[in-house]
CSV table of C-alpha atoms and ligand atoms in Angstrom, one decimal:
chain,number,residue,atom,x,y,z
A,1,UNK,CA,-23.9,10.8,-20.3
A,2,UNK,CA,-21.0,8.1,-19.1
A,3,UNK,CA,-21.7,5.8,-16.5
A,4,UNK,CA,-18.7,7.3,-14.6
A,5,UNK,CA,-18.1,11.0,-14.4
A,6,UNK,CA,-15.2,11.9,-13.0
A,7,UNK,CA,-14.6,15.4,-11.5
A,8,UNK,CA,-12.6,17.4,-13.7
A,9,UNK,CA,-11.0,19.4,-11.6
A,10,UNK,CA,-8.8,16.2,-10.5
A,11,UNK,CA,-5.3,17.3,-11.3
A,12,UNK,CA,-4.6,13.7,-11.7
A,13,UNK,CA,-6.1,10.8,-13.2
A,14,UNK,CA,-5.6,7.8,-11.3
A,15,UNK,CA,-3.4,7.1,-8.1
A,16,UNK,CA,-3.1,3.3,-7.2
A,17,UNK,CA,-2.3,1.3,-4.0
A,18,UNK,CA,-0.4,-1.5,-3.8
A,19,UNK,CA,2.9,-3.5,-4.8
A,20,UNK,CA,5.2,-3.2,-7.5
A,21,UNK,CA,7.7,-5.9,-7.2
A,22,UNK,CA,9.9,-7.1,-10.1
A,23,UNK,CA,9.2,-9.5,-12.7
A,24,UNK,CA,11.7,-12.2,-14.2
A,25,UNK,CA,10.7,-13.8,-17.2
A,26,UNK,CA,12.7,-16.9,-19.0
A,27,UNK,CA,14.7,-15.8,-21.9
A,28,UNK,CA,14.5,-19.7,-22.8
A,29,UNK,CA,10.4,-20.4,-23.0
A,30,UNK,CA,8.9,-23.1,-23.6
A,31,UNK,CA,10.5,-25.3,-20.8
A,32,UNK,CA,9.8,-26.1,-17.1
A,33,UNK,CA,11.6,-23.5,-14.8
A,34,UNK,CA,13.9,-26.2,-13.4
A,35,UNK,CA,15.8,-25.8,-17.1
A,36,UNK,CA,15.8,-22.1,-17.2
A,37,UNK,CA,19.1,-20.7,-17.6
A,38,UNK,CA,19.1,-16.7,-17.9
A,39,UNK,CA,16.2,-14.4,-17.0
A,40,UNK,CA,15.1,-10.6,-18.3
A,41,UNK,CA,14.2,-8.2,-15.6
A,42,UNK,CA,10.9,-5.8,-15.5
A,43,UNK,CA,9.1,-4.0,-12.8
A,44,UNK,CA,6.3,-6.0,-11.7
A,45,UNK,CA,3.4,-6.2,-9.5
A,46,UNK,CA,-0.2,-6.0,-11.0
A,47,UNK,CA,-0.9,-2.2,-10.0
A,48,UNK,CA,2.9,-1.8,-11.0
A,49,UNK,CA,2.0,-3.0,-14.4
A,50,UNK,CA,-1.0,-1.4,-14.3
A,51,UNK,CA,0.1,2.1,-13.9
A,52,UNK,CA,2.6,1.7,-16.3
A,53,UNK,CA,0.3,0.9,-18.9
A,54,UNK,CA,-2.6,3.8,-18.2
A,55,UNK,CA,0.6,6.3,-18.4
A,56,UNK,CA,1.4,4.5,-21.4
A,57,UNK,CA,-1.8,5.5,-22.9
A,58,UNK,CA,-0.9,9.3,-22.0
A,59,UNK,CA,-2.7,9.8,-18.5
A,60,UNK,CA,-1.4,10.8,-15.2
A,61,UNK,CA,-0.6,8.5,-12.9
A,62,UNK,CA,0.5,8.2,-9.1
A,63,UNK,CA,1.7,5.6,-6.9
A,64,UNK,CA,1.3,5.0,-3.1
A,65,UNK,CA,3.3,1.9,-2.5
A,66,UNK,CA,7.0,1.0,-0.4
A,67,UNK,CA,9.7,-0.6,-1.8
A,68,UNK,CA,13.4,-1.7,-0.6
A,69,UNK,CA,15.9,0.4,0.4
A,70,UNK,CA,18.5,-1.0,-1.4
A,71,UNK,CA,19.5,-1.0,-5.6
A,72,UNK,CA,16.1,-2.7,-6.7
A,73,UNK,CA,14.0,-0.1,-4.7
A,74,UNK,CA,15.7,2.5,-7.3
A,75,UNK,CA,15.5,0.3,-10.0
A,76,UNK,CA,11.8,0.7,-9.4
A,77,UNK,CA,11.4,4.3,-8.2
A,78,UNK,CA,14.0,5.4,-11.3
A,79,UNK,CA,11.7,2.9,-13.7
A,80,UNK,CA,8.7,5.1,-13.0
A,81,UNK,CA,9.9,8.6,-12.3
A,82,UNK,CA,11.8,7.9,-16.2
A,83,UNK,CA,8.7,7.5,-17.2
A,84,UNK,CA,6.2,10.7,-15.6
A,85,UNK,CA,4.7,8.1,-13.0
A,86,UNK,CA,4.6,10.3,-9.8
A,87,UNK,CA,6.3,9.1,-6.9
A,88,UNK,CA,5.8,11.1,-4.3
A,89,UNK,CA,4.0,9.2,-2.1
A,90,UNK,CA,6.1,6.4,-2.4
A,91,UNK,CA,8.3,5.4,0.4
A,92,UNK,CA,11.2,3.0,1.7
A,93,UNK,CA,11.1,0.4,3.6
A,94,UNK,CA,12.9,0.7,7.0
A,95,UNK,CA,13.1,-2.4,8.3
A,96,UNK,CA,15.5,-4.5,6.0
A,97,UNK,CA,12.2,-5.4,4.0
A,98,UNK,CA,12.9,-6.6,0.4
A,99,UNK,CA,11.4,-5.8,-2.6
A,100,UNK,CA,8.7,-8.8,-3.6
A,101,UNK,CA,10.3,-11.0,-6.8
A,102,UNK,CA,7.6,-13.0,-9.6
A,103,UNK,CA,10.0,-16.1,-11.0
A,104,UNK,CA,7.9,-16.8,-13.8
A,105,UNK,CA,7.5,-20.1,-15.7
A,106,UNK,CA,6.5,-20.3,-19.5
A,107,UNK,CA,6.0,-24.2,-20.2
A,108,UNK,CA,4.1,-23.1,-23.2
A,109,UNK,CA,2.3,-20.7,-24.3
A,110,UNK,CA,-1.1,-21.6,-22.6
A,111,UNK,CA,1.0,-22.9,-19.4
A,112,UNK,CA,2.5,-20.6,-17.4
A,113,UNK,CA,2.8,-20.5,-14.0
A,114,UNK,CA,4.4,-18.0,-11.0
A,115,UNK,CA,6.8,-18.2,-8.0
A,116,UNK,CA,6.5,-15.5,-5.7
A,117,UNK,CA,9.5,-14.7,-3.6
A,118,UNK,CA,7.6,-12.6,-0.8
A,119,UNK,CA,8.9,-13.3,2.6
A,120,UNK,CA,9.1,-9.9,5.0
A,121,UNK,CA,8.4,-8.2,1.5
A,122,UNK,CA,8.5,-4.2,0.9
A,123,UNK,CA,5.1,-3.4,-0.5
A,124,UNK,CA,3.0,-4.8,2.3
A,125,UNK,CA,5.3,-2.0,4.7
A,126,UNK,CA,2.7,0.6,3.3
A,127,UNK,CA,1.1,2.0,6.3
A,128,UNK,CA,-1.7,4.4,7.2
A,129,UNK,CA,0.5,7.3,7.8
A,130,UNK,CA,1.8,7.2,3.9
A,131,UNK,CA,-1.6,8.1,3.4
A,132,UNK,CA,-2.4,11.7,2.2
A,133,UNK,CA,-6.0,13.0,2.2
A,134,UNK,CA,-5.2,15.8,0.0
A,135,UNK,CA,-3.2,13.6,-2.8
A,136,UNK,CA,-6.2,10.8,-2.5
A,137,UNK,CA,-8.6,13.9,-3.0
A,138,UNK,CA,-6.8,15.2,-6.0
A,139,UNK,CA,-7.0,12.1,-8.1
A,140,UNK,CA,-10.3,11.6,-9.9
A,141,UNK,CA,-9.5,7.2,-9.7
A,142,UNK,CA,-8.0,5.4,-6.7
A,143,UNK,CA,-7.2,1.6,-7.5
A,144,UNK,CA,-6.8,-1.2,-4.6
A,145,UNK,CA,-5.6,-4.0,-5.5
A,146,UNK,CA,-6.6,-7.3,-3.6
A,147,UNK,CA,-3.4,-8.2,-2.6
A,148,UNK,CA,-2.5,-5.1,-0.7
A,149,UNK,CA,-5.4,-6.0,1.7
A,150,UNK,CA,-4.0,-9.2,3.4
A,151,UNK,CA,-1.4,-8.0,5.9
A,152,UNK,CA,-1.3,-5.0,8.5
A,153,UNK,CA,-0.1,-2.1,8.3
A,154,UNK,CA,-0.8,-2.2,4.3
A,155,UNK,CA,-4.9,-3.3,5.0
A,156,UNK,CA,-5.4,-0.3,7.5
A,157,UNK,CA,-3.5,2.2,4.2
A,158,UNK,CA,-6.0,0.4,1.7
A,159,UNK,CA,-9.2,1.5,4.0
A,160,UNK,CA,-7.7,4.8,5.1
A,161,UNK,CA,-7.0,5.9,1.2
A,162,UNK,CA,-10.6,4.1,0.5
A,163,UNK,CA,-12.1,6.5,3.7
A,164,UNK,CA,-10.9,9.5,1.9
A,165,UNK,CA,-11.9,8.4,-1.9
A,166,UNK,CA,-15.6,8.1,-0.4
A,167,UNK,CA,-14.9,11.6,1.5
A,168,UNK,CA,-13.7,13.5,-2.0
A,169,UNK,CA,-15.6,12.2,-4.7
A,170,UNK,CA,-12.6,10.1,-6.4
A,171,UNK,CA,-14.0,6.7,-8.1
A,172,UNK,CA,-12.4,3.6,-7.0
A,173,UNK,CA,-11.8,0.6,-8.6
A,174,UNK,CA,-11.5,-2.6,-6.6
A,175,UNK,CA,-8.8,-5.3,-8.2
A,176,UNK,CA,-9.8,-8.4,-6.7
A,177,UNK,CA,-6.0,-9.4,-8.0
A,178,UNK,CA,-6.1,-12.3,-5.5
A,179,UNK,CA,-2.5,-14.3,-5.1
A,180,UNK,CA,-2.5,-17.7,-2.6
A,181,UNK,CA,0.6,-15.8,-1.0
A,182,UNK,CA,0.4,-13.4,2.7
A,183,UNK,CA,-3.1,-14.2,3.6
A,184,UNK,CA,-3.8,-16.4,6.4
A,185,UNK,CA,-7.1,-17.6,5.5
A,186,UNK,CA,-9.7,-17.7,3.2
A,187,UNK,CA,-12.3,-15.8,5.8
A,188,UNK,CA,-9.8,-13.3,5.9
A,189,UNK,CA,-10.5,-12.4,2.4
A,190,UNK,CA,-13.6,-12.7,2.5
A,191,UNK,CA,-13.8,-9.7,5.1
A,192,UNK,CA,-11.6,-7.7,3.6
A,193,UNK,CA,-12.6,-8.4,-0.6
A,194,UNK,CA,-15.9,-7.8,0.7
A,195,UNK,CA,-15.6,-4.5,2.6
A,196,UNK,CA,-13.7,-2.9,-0.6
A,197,UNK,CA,-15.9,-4.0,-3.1
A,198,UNK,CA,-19.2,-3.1,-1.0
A,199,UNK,CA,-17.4,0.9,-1.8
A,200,UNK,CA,-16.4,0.4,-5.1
A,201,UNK,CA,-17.7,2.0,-8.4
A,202,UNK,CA,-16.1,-0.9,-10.6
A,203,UNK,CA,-15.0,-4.4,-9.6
A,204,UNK,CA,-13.1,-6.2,-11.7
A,205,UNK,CA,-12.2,-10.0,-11.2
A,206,UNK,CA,-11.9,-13.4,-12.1
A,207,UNK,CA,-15.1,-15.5,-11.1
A,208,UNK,CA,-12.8,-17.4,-9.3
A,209,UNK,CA,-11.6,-14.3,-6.9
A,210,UNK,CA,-16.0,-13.0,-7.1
A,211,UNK,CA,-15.8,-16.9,-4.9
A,212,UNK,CA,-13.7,-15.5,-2.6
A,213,UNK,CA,-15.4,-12.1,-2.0
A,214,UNK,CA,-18.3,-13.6,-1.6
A,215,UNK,CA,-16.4,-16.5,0.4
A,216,UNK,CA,-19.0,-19.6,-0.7
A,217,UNK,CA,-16.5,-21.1,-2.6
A,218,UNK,CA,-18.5,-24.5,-2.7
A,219,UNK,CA,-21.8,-22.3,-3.2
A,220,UNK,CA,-20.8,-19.4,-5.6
A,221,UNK,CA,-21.0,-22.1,-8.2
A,222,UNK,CA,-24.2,-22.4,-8.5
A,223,UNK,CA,-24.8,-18.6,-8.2
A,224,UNK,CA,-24.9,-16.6,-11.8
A,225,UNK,CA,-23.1,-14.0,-12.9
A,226,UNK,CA,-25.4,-11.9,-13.0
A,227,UNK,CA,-26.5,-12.2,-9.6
A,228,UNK,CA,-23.6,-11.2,-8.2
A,229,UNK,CA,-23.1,-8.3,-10.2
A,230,UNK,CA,-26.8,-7.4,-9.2
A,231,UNK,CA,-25.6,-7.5,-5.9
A,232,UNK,CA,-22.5,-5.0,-6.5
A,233,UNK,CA,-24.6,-2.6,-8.2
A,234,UNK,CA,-27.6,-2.1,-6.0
A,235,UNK,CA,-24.5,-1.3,-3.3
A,236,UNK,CA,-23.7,1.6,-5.9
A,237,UNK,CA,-21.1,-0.1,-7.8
A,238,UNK,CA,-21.6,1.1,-11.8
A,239,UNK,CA,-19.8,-1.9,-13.5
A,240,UNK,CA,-18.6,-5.0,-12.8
A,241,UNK,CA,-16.3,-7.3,-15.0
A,242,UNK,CA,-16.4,-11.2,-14.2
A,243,UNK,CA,-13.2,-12.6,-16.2
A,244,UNK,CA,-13.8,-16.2,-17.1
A,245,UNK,CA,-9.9,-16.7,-18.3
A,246,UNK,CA,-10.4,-18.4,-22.2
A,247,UNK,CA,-13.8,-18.3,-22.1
A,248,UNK,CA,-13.8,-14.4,-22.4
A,249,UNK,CA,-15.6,-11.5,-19.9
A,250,UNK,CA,-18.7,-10.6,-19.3
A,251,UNK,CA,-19.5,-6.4,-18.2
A,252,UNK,CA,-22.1,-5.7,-16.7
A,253,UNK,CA,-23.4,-1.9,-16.5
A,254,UNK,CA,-25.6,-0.4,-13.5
A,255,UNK,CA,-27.9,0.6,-16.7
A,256,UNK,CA,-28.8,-3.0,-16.6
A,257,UNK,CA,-26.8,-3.9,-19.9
A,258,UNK,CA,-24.5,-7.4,-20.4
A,259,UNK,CA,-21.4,-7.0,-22.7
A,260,UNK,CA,-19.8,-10.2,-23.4
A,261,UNK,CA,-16.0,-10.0,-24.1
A,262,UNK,CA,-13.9,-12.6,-26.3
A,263,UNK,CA,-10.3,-12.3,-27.1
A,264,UNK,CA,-8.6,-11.1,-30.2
A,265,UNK,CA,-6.9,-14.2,-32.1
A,266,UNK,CA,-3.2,-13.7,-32.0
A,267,UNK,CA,0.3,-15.8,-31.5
A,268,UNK,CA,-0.2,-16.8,-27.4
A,269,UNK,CA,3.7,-16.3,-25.9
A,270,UNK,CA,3.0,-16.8,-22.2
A,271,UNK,CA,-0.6,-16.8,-20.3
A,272,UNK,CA,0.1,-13.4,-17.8
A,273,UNK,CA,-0.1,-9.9,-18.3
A,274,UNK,CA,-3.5,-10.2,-19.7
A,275,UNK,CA,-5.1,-8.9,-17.1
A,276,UNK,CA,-3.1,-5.8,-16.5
A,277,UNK,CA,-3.1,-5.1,-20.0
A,278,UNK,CA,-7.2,-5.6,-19.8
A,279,UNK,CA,-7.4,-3.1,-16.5
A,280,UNK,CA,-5.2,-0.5,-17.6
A,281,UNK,CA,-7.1,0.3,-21.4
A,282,UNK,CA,-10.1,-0.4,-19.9
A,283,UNK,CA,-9.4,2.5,-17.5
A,284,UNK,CA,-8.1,4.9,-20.1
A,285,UNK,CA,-11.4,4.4,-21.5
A,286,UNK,CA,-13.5,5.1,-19.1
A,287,UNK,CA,-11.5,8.2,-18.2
A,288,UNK,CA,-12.0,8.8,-21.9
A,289,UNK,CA,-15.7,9.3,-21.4
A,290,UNK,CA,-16.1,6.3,-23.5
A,291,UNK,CA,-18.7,3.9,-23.5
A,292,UNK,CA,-18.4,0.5,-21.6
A,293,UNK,CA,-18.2,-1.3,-24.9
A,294,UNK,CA,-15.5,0.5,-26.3
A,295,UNK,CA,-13.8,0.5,-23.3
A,296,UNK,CA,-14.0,-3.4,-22.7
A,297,UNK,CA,-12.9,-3.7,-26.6
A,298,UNK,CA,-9.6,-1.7,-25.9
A,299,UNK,CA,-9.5,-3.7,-23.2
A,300,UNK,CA,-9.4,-6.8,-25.0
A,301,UNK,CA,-6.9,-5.5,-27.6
A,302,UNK,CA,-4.9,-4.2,-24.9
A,303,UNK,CA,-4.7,-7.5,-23.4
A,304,UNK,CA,-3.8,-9.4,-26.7
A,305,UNK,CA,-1.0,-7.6,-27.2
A,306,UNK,CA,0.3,-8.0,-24.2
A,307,UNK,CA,0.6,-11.7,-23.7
A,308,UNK,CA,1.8,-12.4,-26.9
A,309,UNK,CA,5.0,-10.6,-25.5
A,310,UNK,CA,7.8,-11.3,-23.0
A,311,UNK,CA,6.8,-9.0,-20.7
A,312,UNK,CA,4.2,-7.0,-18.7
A,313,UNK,CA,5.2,-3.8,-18.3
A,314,UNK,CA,7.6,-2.8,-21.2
A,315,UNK,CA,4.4,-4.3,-23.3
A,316,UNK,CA,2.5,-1.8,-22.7
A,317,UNK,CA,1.2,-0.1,-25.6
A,318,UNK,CA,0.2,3.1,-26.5
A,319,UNK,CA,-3.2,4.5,-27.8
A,320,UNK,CA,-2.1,4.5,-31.1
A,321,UNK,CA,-0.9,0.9,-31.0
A,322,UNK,CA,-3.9,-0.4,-29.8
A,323,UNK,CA,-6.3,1.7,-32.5
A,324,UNK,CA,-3.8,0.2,-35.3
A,325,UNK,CA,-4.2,-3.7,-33.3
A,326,UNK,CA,-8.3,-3.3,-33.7
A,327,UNK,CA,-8.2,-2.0,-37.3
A,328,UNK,CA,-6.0,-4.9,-38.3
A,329,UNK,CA,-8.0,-7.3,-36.9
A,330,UNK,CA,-11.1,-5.5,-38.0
A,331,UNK,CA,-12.8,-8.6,-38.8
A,332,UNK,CA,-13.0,-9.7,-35.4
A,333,UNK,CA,-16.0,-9.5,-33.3
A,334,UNK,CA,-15.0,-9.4,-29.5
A,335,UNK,CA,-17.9,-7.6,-27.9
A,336,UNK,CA,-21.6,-8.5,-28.0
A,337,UNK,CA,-24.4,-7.2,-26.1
A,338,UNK,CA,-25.8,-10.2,-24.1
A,339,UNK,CA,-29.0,-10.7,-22.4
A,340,UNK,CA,-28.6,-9.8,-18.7
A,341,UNK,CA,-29.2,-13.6,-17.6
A,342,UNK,CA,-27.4,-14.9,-20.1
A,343,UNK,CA,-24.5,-17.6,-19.3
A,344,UNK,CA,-21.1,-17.5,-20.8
B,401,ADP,N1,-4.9,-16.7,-25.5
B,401,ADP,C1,-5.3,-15.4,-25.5
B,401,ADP,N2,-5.4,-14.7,-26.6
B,401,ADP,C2,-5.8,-13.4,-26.6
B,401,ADP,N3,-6.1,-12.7,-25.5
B,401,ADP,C3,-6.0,-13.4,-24.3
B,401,ADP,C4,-5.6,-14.7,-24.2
B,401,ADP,N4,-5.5,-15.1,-22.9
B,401,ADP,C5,-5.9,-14.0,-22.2
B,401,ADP,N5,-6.2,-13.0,-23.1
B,401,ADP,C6,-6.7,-11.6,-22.7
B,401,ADP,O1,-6.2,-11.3,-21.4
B,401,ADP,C7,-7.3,-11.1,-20.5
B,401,ADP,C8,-7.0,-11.4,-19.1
B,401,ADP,O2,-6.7,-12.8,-19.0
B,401,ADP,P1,-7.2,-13.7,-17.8
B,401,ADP,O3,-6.4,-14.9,-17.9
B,401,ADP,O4,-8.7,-13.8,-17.8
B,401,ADP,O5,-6.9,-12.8,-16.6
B,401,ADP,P2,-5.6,-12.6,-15.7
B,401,ADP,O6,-4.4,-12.3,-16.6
B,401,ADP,O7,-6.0,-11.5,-14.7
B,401,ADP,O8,-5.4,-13.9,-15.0
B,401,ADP,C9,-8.5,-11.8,-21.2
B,401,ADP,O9,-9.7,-11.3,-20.7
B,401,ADP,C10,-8.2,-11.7,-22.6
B,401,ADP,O10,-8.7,-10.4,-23.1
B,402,LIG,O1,1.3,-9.4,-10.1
B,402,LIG,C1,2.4,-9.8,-9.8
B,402,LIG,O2,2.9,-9.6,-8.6
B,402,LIG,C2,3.2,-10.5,-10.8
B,402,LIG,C3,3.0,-9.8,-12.1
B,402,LIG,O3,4.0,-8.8,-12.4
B,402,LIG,C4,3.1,-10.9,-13.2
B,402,LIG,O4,3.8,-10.6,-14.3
B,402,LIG,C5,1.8,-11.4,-13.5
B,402,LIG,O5,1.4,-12.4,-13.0
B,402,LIG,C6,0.8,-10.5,-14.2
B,402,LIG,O6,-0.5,-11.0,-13.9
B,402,LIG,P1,-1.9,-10.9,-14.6
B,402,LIG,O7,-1.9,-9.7,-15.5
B,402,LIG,O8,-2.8,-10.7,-13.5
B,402,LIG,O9,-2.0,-12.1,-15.4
């Protein structure tokens, strides 16, 4: 039996909460941002990314998110209708409130950095009565991403759609996705991180943004991995992934087993998108009634092949791609069972 079932009945696989903003990535790399000269545009936004890759991989996808009324609001809403994304529940902003821009920075390829333009932005315009019970109900996943939790009204829509997931049966899946901009302090995500991931079925986040949940920054370092994720799973959560950036991943299952995670070797472009890429096959997995493993290895794949191009979102891959990735890097071992105290 998987570790997650999901109700069948579902018409729809996942329905996520949060921004989609747009991406602009150099065209010139390998420089400081100050000697950039053109850009390429993408839609952006880590749920953004995220539901483009899982409908990518073939699965049905919804959004609950606002974005501008103006041309890059349709650039978004055209991107993902184009593409079978359902955007129904998506809305407009109405108050002059722009869509949220990433300026992105490749110095090299393990050096990038991001500059968020997000002043009076769009996606945090989300509000409590965007929120439908019944579409919530119908979707067998509901993602929150961390970011979506730092301002009003978008916080009170996160715990509204999280109130009905609990209510119908649909698994959630906290993204701790955590970005220094729109909070106003580190308490503040600690009571809001905290409160989603105490409801969530899987967590997924860097141990840095697991610090900030748990708010001990100073602390959480000298409290293990696997203590933490104990602490998730006797709340009922049924896996949690600690990312550990180069070092790899560890996932840990509520069946009490430790997979460690490296990365495939591949030619690095820029150092974002990983994570997207990581999130979204890992979900197609799991809503493949795959195991945690395999999930965490497409995962993995996903992920290479996504930072070793330009962007996030068009990088996406699909199921196929990924199977023909692993088989020609065969050779590679990038999951190993690990015993549950084990370090990284
Ligand atoms: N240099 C790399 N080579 C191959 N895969 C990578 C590399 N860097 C990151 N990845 C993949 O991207 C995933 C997410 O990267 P990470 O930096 O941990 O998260 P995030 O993108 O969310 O900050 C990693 O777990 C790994 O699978
Ligand atoms: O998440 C954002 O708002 C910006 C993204 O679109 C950006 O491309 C990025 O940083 C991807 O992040 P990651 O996958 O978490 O590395």
């Amino acid at each position: 039996m998987a570790l997650i079932e999901f109700d069948q009945k579902k018409e729809r696989d996942i329905v996520l909460i949060g921004r989609v903003t747009l991406d602009f990535n150099p065209n010139e790399i390998n420089r400081t941002l100050d000697k950039v000269e053109t850009f390429s545009m993408y839609l952006g936004g880590s749920p953004g990314n995220i539901a483009v890759g899982v409908n990518r991989l073939g699965k049905k996808v919804g959004f609950i998110g606002c974005v501008s009324d103006d041309q890059f609001g349709d650039f978004v809403l055209n991107y993902f209708e184009s593409r079978g994304i359902d955007t129904s529940q998506m809305v407009r902003a109405k108050n002059g409130e722009r869509i949220g821009l990433t300026f992105t920075e490749i110095k090299s390829p393990t050096e990038s950095s991001i500059l968020m333009y997000r002043d009076r932005v769009a996606d945090l315009e989300i509000a409590p009565e965007d929120i439908d019970e019944e579409y919530i109900a119908g979707s067998k996943i509901l993602l929150i991403s961390g970011v979506a939790l730092s301002k009003s009204p978008s916080r009170e829509a996160c715990l509204l759609a999280l109130q009905y997931a609990k209510k119908h049966g649909t698994k959630v899946i906290f993204d701790a996705d955590y970005r220094p901009y729109s909070w106003r302090s580190d308490k503040d995500i600690c009571v809001y991180y905290s409160l989603v991931a105490r409801f969530a079925d899987v967590i997924i986040g860097s141990r840095d943004e697991i610090d900030l949940i748990e708010g001990l920054p100073v602390l959480a370092n000298d409290v293990p991995d696997h203590e933490i994720a104990e602490k998730y799973i006797e709340n009922g959560a049924k896996i949690v992934i600690i990312k550990h950036g180069k070092k790899g991943s560890i996932g840990y299952t509520a069946d009490k087993h430790a997979y460690k995670v490296e990365s495939y070797h591949i030619k690095l472009l820029k150092s974002f998108g990983g994570g997207d890429a990581y999130a979204s096959a890992f979900i197609y997995g799991l809503l493949e009634g795959w195991s945690v493993p395999d999930s965490l290895q497409h995962a993995t794949a996903h992920a290479a092949m996504v930072v070793a191009s330009h962007s996030c979102s068009n990088a996406m891959q699909t199921a196929e791609q990924i199977e023909a990735f692993m088989q020609e890097h065969k050779e590679e071992k990038v999951i190993t069972e690990l015993d549950w105290e084990a370090k990284l």
